[in-house]
XYZ file of C-alpha atoms in Angstrom:
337
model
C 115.706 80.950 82.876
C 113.762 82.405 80.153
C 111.431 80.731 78.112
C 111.683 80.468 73.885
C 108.107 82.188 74.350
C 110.081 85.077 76.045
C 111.467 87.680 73.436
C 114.754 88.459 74.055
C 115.815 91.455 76.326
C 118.758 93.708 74.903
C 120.654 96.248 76.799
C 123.081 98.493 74.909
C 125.015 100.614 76.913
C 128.413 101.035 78.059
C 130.151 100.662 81.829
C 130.262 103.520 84.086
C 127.116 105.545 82.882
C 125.041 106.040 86.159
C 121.869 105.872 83.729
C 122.962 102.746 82.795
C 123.489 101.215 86.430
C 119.797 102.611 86.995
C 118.892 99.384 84.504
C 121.306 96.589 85.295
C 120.390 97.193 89.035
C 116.464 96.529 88.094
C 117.476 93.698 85.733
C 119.346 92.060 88.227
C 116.944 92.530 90.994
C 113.990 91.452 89.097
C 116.471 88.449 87.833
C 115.265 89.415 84.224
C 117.706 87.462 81.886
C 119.173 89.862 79.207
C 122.067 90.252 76.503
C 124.066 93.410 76.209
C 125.318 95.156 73.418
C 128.173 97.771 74.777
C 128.685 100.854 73.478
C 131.318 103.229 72.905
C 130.899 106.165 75.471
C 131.123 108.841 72.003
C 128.955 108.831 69.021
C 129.382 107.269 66.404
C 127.502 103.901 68.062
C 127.141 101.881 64.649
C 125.227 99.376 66.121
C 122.105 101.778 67.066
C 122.543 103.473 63.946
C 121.864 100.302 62.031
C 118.621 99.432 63.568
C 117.304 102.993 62.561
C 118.136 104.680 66.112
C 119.817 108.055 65.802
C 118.936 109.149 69.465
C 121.855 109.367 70.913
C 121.821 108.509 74.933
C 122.727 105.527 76.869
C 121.107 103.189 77.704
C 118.783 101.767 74.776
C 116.462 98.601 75.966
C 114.878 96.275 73.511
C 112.528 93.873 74.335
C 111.814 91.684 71.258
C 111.237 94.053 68.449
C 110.584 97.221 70.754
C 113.077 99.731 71.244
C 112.540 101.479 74.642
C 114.462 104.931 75.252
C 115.012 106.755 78.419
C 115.997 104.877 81.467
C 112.613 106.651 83.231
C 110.554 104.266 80.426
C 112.752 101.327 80.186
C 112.625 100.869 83.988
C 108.930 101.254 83.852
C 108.889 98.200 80.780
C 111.200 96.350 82.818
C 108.598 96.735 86.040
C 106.102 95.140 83.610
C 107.863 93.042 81.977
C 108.299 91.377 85.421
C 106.276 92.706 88.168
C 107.165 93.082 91.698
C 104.527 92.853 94.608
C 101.977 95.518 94.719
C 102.999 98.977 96.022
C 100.128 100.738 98.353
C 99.393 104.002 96.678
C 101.317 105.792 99.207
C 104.780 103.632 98.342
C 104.054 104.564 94.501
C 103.860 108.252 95.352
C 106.722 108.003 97.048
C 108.625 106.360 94.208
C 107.678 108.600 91.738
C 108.633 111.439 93.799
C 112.337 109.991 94.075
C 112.472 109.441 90.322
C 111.253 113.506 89.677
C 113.902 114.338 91.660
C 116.635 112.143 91.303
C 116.397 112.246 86.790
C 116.199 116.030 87.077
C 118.075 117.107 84.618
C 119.519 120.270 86.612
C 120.104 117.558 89.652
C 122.671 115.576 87.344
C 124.236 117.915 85.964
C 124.616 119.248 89.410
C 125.927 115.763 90.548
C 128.300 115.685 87.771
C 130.439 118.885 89.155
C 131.693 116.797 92.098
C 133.788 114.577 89.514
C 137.282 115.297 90.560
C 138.766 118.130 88.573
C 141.560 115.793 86.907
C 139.577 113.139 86.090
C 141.016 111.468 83.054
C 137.505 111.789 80.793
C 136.365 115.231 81.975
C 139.792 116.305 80.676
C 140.149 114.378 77.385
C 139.236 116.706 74.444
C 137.636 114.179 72.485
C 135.372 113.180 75.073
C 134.685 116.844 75.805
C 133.506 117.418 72.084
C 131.073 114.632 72.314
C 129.254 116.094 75.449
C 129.317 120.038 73.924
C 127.712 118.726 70.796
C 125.039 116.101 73.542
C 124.628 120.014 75.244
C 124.056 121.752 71.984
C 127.160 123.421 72.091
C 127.677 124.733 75.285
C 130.827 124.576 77.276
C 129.834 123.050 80.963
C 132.025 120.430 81.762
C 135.225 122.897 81.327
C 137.550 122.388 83.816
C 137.387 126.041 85.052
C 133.331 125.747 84.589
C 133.408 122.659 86.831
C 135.365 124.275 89.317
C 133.263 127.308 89.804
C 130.257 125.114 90.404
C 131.531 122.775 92.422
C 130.328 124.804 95.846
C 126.936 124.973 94.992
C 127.227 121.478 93.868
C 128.172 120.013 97.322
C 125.878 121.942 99.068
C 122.880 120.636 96.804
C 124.079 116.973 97.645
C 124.266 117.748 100.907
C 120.866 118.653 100.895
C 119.949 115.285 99.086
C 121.633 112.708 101.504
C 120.188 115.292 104.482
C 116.434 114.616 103.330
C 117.362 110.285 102.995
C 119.628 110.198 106.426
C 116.211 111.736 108.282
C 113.289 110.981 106.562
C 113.472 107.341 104.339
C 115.983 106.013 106.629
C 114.808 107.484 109.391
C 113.901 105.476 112.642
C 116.011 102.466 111.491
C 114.508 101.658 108.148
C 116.737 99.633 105.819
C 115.204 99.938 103.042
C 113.590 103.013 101.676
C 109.781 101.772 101.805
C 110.607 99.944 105.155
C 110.414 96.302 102.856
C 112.571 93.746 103.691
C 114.748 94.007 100.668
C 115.153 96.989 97.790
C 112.617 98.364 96.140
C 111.634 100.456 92.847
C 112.154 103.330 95.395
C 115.605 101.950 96.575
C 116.675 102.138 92.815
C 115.067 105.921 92.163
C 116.954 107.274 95.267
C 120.520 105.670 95.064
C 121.993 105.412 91.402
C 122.960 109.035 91.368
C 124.772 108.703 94.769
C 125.998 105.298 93.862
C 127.735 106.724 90.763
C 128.894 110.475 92.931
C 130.399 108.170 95.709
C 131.916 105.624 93.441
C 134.309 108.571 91.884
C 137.597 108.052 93.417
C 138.424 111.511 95.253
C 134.775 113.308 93.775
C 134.239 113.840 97.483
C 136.933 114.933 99.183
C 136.925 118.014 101.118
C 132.679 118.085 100.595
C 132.259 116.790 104.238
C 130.204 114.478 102.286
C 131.207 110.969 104.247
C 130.284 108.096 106.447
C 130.541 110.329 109.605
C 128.173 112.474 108.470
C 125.690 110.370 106.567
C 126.047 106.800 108.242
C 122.780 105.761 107.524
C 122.612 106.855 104.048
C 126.666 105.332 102.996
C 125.741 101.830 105.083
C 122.439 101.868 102.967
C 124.604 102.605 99.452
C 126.614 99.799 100.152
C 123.639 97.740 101.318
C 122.112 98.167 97.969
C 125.211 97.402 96.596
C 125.521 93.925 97.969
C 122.296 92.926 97.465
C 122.574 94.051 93.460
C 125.809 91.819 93.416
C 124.165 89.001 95.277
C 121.457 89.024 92.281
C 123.985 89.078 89.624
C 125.125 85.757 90.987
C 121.996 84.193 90.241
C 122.099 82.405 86.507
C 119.418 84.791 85.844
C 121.377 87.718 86.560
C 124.429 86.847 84.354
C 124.332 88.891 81.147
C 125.819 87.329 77.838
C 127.676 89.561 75.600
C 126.532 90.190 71.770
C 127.858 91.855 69.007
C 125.848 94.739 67.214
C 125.655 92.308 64.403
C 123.854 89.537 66.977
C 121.816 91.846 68.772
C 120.013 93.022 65.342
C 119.359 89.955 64.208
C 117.582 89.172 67.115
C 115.810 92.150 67.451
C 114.102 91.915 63.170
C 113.725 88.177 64.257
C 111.057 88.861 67.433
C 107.486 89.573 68.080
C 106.788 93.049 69.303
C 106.427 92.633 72.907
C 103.830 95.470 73.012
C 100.558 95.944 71.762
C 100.724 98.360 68.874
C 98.242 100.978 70.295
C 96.442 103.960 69.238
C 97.191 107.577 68.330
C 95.063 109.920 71.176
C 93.470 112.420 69.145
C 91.542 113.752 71.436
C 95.501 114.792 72.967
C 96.493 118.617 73.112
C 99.611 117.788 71.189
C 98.009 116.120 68.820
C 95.103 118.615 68.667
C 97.248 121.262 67.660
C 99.579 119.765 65.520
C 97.057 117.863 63.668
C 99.037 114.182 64.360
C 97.502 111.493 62.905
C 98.464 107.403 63.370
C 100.467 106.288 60.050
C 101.771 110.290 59.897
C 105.601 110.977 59.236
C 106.802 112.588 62.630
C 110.294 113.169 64.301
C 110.905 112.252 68.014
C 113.729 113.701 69.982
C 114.309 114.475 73.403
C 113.590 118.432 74.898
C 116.641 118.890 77.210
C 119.594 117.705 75.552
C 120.733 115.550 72.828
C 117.654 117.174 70.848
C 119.789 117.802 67.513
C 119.979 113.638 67.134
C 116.589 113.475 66.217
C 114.329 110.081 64.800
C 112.419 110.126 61.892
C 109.170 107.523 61.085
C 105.618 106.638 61.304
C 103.643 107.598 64.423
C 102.043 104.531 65.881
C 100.710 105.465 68.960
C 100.449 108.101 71.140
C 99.001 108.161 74.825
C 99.699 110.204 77.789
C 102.954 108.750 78.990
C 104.696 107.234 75.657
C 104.992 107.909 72.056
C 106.267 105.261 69.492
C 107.086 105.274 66.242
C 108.181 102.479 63.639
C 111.637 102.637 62.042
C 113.531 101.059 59.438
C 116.708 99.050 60.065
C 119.359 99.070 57.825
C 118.488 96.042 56.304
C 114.862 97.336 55.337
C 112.848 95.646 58.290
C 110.398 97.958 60.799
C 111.250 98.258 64.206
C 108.833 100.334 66.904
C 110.840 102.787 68.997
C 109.385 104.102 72.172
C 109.869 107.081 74.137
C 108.338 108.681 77.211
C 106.225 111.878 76.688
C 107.948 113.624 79.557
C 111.017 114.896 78.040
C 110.352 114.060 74.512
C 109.180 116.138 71.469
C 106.982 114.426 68.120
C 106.244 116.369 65.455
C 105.121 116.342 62.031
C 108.118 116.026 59.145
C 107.569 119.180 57.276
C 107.162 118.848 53.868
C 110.445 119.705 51.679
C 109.784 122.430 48.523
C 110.953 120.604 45.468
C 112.520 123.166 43.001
């Protein structure tokens, strides 16, 4: 149960996005208590827009008055937020390894051409719209696109659950780090395959199956107990909130992290002259970089950059993003005539 000194923990996000499952597996495995907001899975998303948020991915994580994107940096806030036993240097290499690979962007978007050629969304023009305009434009999820990568695609997985059937669950571990339940690395390695074998018919035909993965299927659905286990727990229970809910409670908390400092002594911020209290935008590098957020720069170290927003009802807001992946730079001025 959390305390009334605890600020409140806000997931908004919508069911079936593998990113998504990334979070609600570490919230319910830490037993963090949380609210979610859910989402549409197509812009426009209303409630984001009225706290200021025009980054347009799921999932979005606030803990009291700090918006956290990127699953890589909310799972990171969550770890601190409530931290699990010490890793040994070797376990954290190993976890960060799995995350490089497994939030690749070329490794999704691989993962996402064993979806079944008729499934209902990867067919629906609407939806398709949304995800060219996410892609800046480009047509990769057509369905004769899909099929022509689907070969390479399997053999790619293949290669995945070949590396976890001999190495992490090699000589009978259960667990990826050998622990005696799931770890961070458990989470890294399995919420892409989680969501690829969860798509009814995405693997038929792949020779991607129990027979010839035991160890890594038996260790999916391992995981997958022990994350439904948690959400038993009282802790583990979300409460659904409306958009109007959630942003009242966001304006109404403490920040839950200190406000920092801009690095000047940074490369970035060498050569682009960035200064704390300066006007910047902040958008992601890969994809979804046309949706991109406008405000002051607060701070500015080597793994995060935040800036502070403005609602829609006129209060500040701080909204975080990790530097890998994401792009701040200074508003250019506009020529009055």
């Amino acid at each position: 149960m959390a305390s009334s000194n605890t600020p409140p923990v806000i997931l908004y996000h919508y069911p079936g996005s593998p990113y998504a499952d990334r979070v609600t597996s570490t919230l319910a495995l830490k037993q963090i208590q949380y609210s979610q907001c859910l989402q549409p899975p197509i812009l426009p998303r209303p409630d984001l827009a009225t706290l200021g948020v025009r980054y347009r991915r799921i999932p979005v994580l606030s803990i009291g008055r700090d918006i956290y994107l990127d699953s890589r940096l909310i799972v990171d806030k969550l770890s601190a937020f409530r931290p699990s036993s010490p890793a040994t240097p070797e376990q954290r290499a190993i976890e960060r390894l799995l995350r490089t690979w497994t939030t690749s962007t070329e490794l999704f978007a691989t993962a996402s051409m064993l979806l079944p050629l008729d499934n209902p969304m990867m067919n629906d023009p609407v939806f398709l719209r949304d995800r060219a305009d996410l892609l800046g434009g480009k047509d990769r999820l057509s369905r004769e696109t899909r099929a022509a990568a689907r070969p390479q695609a399997i053999i790619a997985m293949r290669a995945l659950l070949e590396f976890l059937e001999t190495t992490l669950l090699g000589e009978g571990r259960t667990w990826a780090l050998g622990s005696e339940g799931p770890s961070a690395a458990d989470v890294e390695a399995v919420w892409l395959l989680r969501w690829v074998t969860a798509s009814p018919g995405g693997l038929d035909g792949t020779g991607i199956d129990q027979t010839s993965f035991p160890k890594v299927f038996a260790w999916i659905d391992r995981f997958g107990d022990a994350v439904k286990a948690a959400r038993k727990c009282p802790s583990g229970k979300p409460s659904t909130i409306s958009g109007e809910q959630a942003a009242a409670m966001i304006v109404e908390a403490p920040y839950n992290d200190a406000e920092g400092e801009v690095d000047e002594s940074d490369p970035v911020a060498q050569a682009l002259g960035l200064r704390k209290g300066q006007l910047v935008q902040l958008c992601p590098t890969d994809y979804g970089s046309t949706h991109k957020d406008e405000g002051k720069l607060i701070s500015l170290s080597s793994g995060e950059i935040t800036i502070e927003t403005v609602t829609a009802g006129g209060a500040t807001v701080r909204l975080h993003a990790p530097r890998q992946g994401f792009r701040v730079a200074p508003v250019k001025a506009q020529t009055k005539i």
